Coordinates of N, CA, C and O in Angstrom, one line a residue:
L1 N 10.6 -15.9 8.0 CA 9.4 -16.4 7.3 C 9.7 -16.9 5.9 O 9.1 -17.9 5.4
A2 N 10.6 -16.3 5.2 CA 11.0 -16.7 3.9 C 11.5 -18.2 3.9 O 11.3 -18.9 2.9
D3 N 12.2 -18.5 5.0 CA 12.8 -19.9 5.1 C 11.7 -21.0 5.1 O 12.0 -22.1 4.8
V4 N 10.4 -20.6 5.5 CA 9.4 -21.6 5.5 C 8.4 -21.5 4.3 O 7.3 -22.0 4.3
G5 N 8.8 -20.6 3.3 CA 8.1 -20.6 2.1 C 7.2 -19.4 1.9 O 6.5 -19.2 0.9
V6 N 7.2 -18.4 2.9 CA 6.4 -17.2 2.7 C 7.0 -16.4 1.6 O 8.2 -16.1 1.7
S7 N 6.2 -15.9 0.6 CA 6.8 -15.2 -0.5 C 6.4 -13.7 -0.4 O 7.1 -12.9 -1.1
A8 N 5.4 -13.3 0.4 CA 5.0 -11.9 0.6 C 4.1 -11.8 1.8 O 3.5 -12.8 2.2
L9 N 4.0 -10.6 2.3 CA 3.2 -10.3 3.5 C 2.1 -9.3 3.1 O 2.4 -8.3 2.3
V10 N 0.9 -9.4 3.6 CA -0.1 -8.3 3.5 C 0.0 -7.6 4.9 O -0.2 -8.2 5.9
Y11 N 0.3 -6.3 4.8 CA 0.4 -5.5 6.0 C -0.8 -4.5 6.0 O -0.9 -3.6 5.2
T12 N -1.6 -4.7 7.0 CA -2.7 -3.7 7.2 C -2.5 -3.0 8.5 O -2.5 -3.6 9.6
Y13 N -2.4 -1.7 8.3 CA -2.3 -0.8 9.5 C -3.7 -0.6 10.0 O -4.4 0.2 9.5
I14 N -4.1 -1.4 11.0 CA -5.5 -1.5 11.5 C -6.0 -0.2 12.0 O -7.2 0.1 12.0
N15 N -5.1 0.7 12.5 CA -5.6 2.0 13.1 C -6.1 2.9 12.0 O -6.9 3.8 12.2
R16 N -5.8 2.6 10.7 CA -6.2 3.4 9.6 C -7.1 2.7 8.6 O -7.7 3.3 7.7
D17 N -7.3 1.4 8.8 CA -8.1 0.6 7.9 C -9.5 1.0 7.9 O -10.2 1.1 8.9
G18 N -10.0 1.4 6.7 CA -11.3 1.8 6.5 C -11.6 3.2 7.0 O -12.7 3.7 7.0
M19 N -10.6 3.9 7.4 CA -10.8 5.3 8.0 C -10.4 6.4 7.1 O -10.6 7.6 7.5
S20 N -9.9 6.1 5.9 CA -9.6 7.1 4.9 C -8.6 8.2 5.5 O -8.8 9.4 5.4
Q21 N -7.6 7.7 6.2 CA -6.6 8.5 6.9 C -5.3 8.5 6.3 O -4.3 8.9 6.9
S22 N -5.1 7.9 5.1 CA -3.9 7.8 4.4 C -3.1 6.5 4.9 O -3.3 6.1 6.0
V23 N -2.3 6.0 4.0 CA -1.6 4.8 4.3 C -0.4 5.1 5.1 O 0.2 6.2 5.0
S24 N 0.1 4.2 5.9 CA 1.3 4.3 6.7 C 2.5 3.9 5.9 O 2.9 2.7 6.1
V25 N 3.0 4.8 5.1 CA 4.1 4.4 4.3 C 5.4 4.0 5.1 O 5.9 2.9 4.8
E26 N 5.7 4.7 6.1 CA 6.9 4.4 6.8 C 6.9 3.0 7.5 O 7.8 2.3 7.3
Q27 N 5.8 2.7 8.1 CA 5.7 1.4 8.8 C 5.7 0.3 7.7 O 6.2 -0.8 8.0
T28 N 5.0 0.5 6.6 CA 4.9 -0.5 5.6 C 6.3 -0.8 5.0 O 6.7 -2.0 4.9
V29 N 7.0 0.2 4.7 CA 8.3 0.1 4.1 C 9.3 -0.5 5.1 O 10.1 -1.4 4.7
N30 N 9.2 -0.1 6.3 CA 10.1 -0.7 7.4 C 9.9 -2.2 7.5 O 10.8 -2.9 7.6
L31 N 8.6 -2.6 7.5 CA 8.3 -4.0 7.6 C 8.9 -4.8 6.4 O 9.5 -5.8 6.6
A32 N 8.7 -4.2 5.2 CA 9.3 -4.9 4.0 C 10.8 -5.0 4.1 O 11.3 -6.1 3.8
R33 N 11.4 -4.0 4.4 CA 12.9 -4.0 4.4 C 13.5 -4.8 5.6 O 14.4 -5.5 5.4
E34 N 12.9 -4.7 6.8 CA 13.4 -5.4 7.9 C 13.1 -6.9 7.8 O 13.9 -7.7 8.2
G35 N 11.9 -7.2 7.2 CA 11.5 -8.6 7.1 C 12.1 -9.3 5.8 O 12.0 -10.5 5.6
N36 N 12.7 -8.4 4.9 CA 13.3 -8.9 3.7 C 12.3 -9.8 2.9 O 12.7 -10.8 2.3
L37 N 11.1 -9.3 2.9 CA 10.0 -9.9 2.1 C 9.2 -8.8 1.4 O 9.0 -7.8 2.1
P38 N 8.7 -9.0 0.2 CA 7.8 -8.0 -0.4 C 6.5 -7.9 0.5 O 6.0 -8.9 1.1
V39 N 6.0 -6.7 0.5 CA 4.8 -6.4 1.3 C 3.7 -5.9 0.4 O 3.9 -5.1 -0.5
I40 N 2.4 -6.3 0.6 CA 1.3 -5.7 0.0 C 0.7 -4.8 1.0 O 0.3 -5.2 2.1
A41 N 0.7 -3.5 0.7 CA 0.2 -2.4 1.6 C -1.3 -2.4 1.6 O -2.0 -2.5 0.6
S42 N -1.8 -2.2 2.8 CA -3.3 -2.1 3.0 C -3.6 -1.3 4.3 O -2.7 -1.1 5.1
G43 N -4.7 -0.7 4.3 CA -5.1 0.1 5.5 C -4.9 1.5 5.3 O -3.8 2.0 5.4
G44 N -6.0 2.3 5.0 CA -5.9 3.7 4.9 C -5.7 4.3 3.5 O -5.7 5.5 3.4
V45 N -5.5 3.5 2.5 CA -5.4 4.0 1.2 C -6.7 4.7 0.8 O -7.8 4.2 0.9
T46 N -6.5 6.0 0.5 CA -7.7 6.9 0.3 C -7.8 7.4 -1.2 O -8.9 7.4 -1.7
D47 N -6.7 7.8 -1.8 CA -6.8 8.4 -3.1 C -5.4 8.3 -3.8 O -4.5 7.6 -3.3
M48 N -5.3 9.0 -4.9 CA -4.1 8.9 -5.7 C -2.8 9.3 -4.9 O -1.7 8.9 -5.2
K49 N -3.0 10.2 -4.0 CA -1.9 10.7 -3.2 C -1.2 9.5 -2.5 O 0.0 9.4 -2.4
D50 N -2.0 8.6 -2.0 CA -1.5 7.4 -1.3 C -0.7 6.5 -2.3 O 0.3 6.0 -2.0
I51 N -1.3 6.4 -3.5 CA -0.6 5.6 -4.5 C 0.7 6.2 -4.9 O 1.8 5.6 -5.0
E52 N 0.7 7.5 -5.0 CA 2.0 8.3 -5.3 C 3.0 8.2 -4.2 O 4.2 8.1 -4.5
L53 N 2.5 8.1 -3.0 CA 3.5 8.0 -1.8 C 4.1 6.6 -1.8 O 5.3 6.4 -1.4
L54 N 3.4 5.6 -2.3 CA 3.9 4.2 -2.2 C 4.8 3.8 -3.4 O 5.7 3.0 -3.3
K55 N 4.5 4.4 -4.6 CA 5.2 4.1 -5.8 C 6.7 4.1 -5.7 O 7.3 3.1 -6.2
P56 N 7.3 5.0 -5.1 CA 8.8 5.0 -5.0 C 9.4 3.8 -4.3 O 10.6 3.5 -4.4
Y57 N 8.6 3.1 -3.6 CA 9.0 1.9 -2.9 C 8.7 0.6 -3.6 O 8.5 -0.4 -2.9
G58 N 8.6 0.6 -4.9 CA 8.2 -0.6 -5.6 C 9.2 -1.7 -5.5 O 8.9 -2.8 -5.8
D59 N 10.4 -1.4 -5.0 CA 11.4 -2.4 -4.7 C 11.0 -3.3 -3.6 O 11.4 -4.5 -3.5
C60 N 10.1 -2.8 -2.7 CA 9.7 -3.7 -1.5 C 8.2 -3.7 -1.3 O 7.7 -4.6 -0.6
I61 N 7.4 -2.8 -2.0 CA 6.0 -2.9 -1.9 C 5.5 -3.6 -3.2 O 5.6 -3.1 -4.3
E62 N 4.9 -4.8 -3.0 CA 4.6 -5.6 -4.2 C 3.2 -5.3 -4.7 O 2.8 -5.6 -5.8
G63 N 2.3 -4.7 -3.8 CA 0.9 -4.5 -4.2 C 0.3 -3.5 -3.2 O 0.8 -3.2 -2.2
I64 N -0.9 -3.1 -3.6 CA -1.7 -2.2 -2.7 C -3.1 -2.6 -2.7 O -3.7 -2.8 -3.8
I65 N -3.7 -2.8 -1.6 CA -5.1 -3.1 -1.4 C -5.8 -1.8 -1.2 O -5.5 -1.0 -0.3
T66 N -6.8 -1.5 -2.0 CA -7.4 -0.2 -2.0 C -8.9 -0.2 -1.6 O -9.5 0.8 -1.3
G67 N -9.5 -1.4 -1.5 CA -10.9 -1.6 -1.0 C -11.8 -0.4 -1.0 O -12.5 0.0 -2.0
R68 N -12.0 0.2 0.2 CA -13.0 1.2 0.4 C -12.8 2.5 -0.5 O -13.8 3.1 -0.9
A69 N -11.6 2.8 -0.9 CA -11.3 4.0 -1.7 C -12.0 3.8 -3.1 O -12.6 4.7 -3.6
I70 N -12.0 2.6 -3.6 CA -12.6 2.3 -4.9 C -14.1 2.3 -4.7 O -14.9 2.9 -5.5
Y71 N -14.6 1.6 -3.6 CA -16.0 1.5 -3.4 C -16.7 2.9 -3.2 O -17.8 3.2 -3.7
E72 N -16.0 3.8 -2.5 CA -16.5 5.1 -2.2 C -16.2 6.1 -3.3 O -16.6 7.3 -3.3
G73 N -15.4 5.7 -4.3 CA -15.2 6.6 -5.5 C -14.1 7.7 -5.2 O -14.0 8.6 -6.0
T74 N -13.2 7.5 -4.2 CA -12.2 8.5 -4.0 C -10.9 8.1 -4.8 O -9.9 8.9 -4.8
L75 N -10.9 6.9 -5.3 CA -9.8 6.4 -6.1 C -10.3 5.7 -7.4 O -11.1 4.8 -7.3
D76 N -9.8 6.2 -8.5 CA -10.1 5.5 -9.8 C -9.1 4.4 -10.0 O -7.9 4.7 -10.2
L77 N -9.6 3.2 -10.0 CA -8.6 2.0 -10.2 C -7.9 2.1 -11.5 O -6.7 1.9 -11.6
G78 N -8.6 2.5 -12.6 CA -7.9 2.6 -13.9 C -6.8 3.6 -13.9 O -5.7 3.4 -14.4
E79 N -7.1 4.8 -13.3 CA -6.1 5.8 -13.2 C -4.9 5.4 -12.4 O -3.7 5.6 -12.8
A80 N -5.1 4.7 -11.3 CA -4.1 4.2 -10.4 C -3.2 3.2 -11.1 O -2.0 3.3 -11.0
Q81 N -3.8 2.3 -11.8 CA -3.1 1.3 -12.5 C -2.2 1.8 -13.6 O -1.1 1.5 -13.8
L82 N -2.8 2.8 -14.4 CA -2.0 3.4 -15.4 C -0.8 4.2 -14.8 O 0.3 4.1 -15.4
Y83 N -1.0 4.8 -13.7 CA 0.1 5.6 -13.0 C 1.2 4.6 -12.6 O 2.4 4.8 -12.8
L84 N 0.8 3.5 -12.0 CA 1.8 2.5 -11.5 C 2.5 1.8 -12.6 O 3.6 1.5 -12.5
D85 N 1.8 1.7 -13.8 CA 2.4 1.1 -14.9 C 3.3 2.1 -15.7 O 4.0 1.7 -16.7
G86 N 3.3 3.3 -15.2 CA 4.2 4.3 -15.9 C 3.6 4.9 -17.2 O 4.3 5.4 -18.0
K87 N 2.3 4.8 -17.3 CA 1.7 5.3 -18.6 C 0.9 6.6 -18.3 O 0.5 6.9 -17.3

């Protein structure tokens, strides 16, 4: 995909999307590393625990879509951003 200009992928683990069941770190990281493209993780992000699970993979996880977690108040966007920024 990189050969045709794709610069990143959004990966949504649909079995967990909107279900507040935690993000699928292993599958997301595997896709990024095998595909040799940065991935934006989506599907199942529930709270800071999920952000903490994804942060060590910043070399291949380019972003995180948090949708419902922010809407339902289980994740504070400001807190998450400060954590990811290392502050």
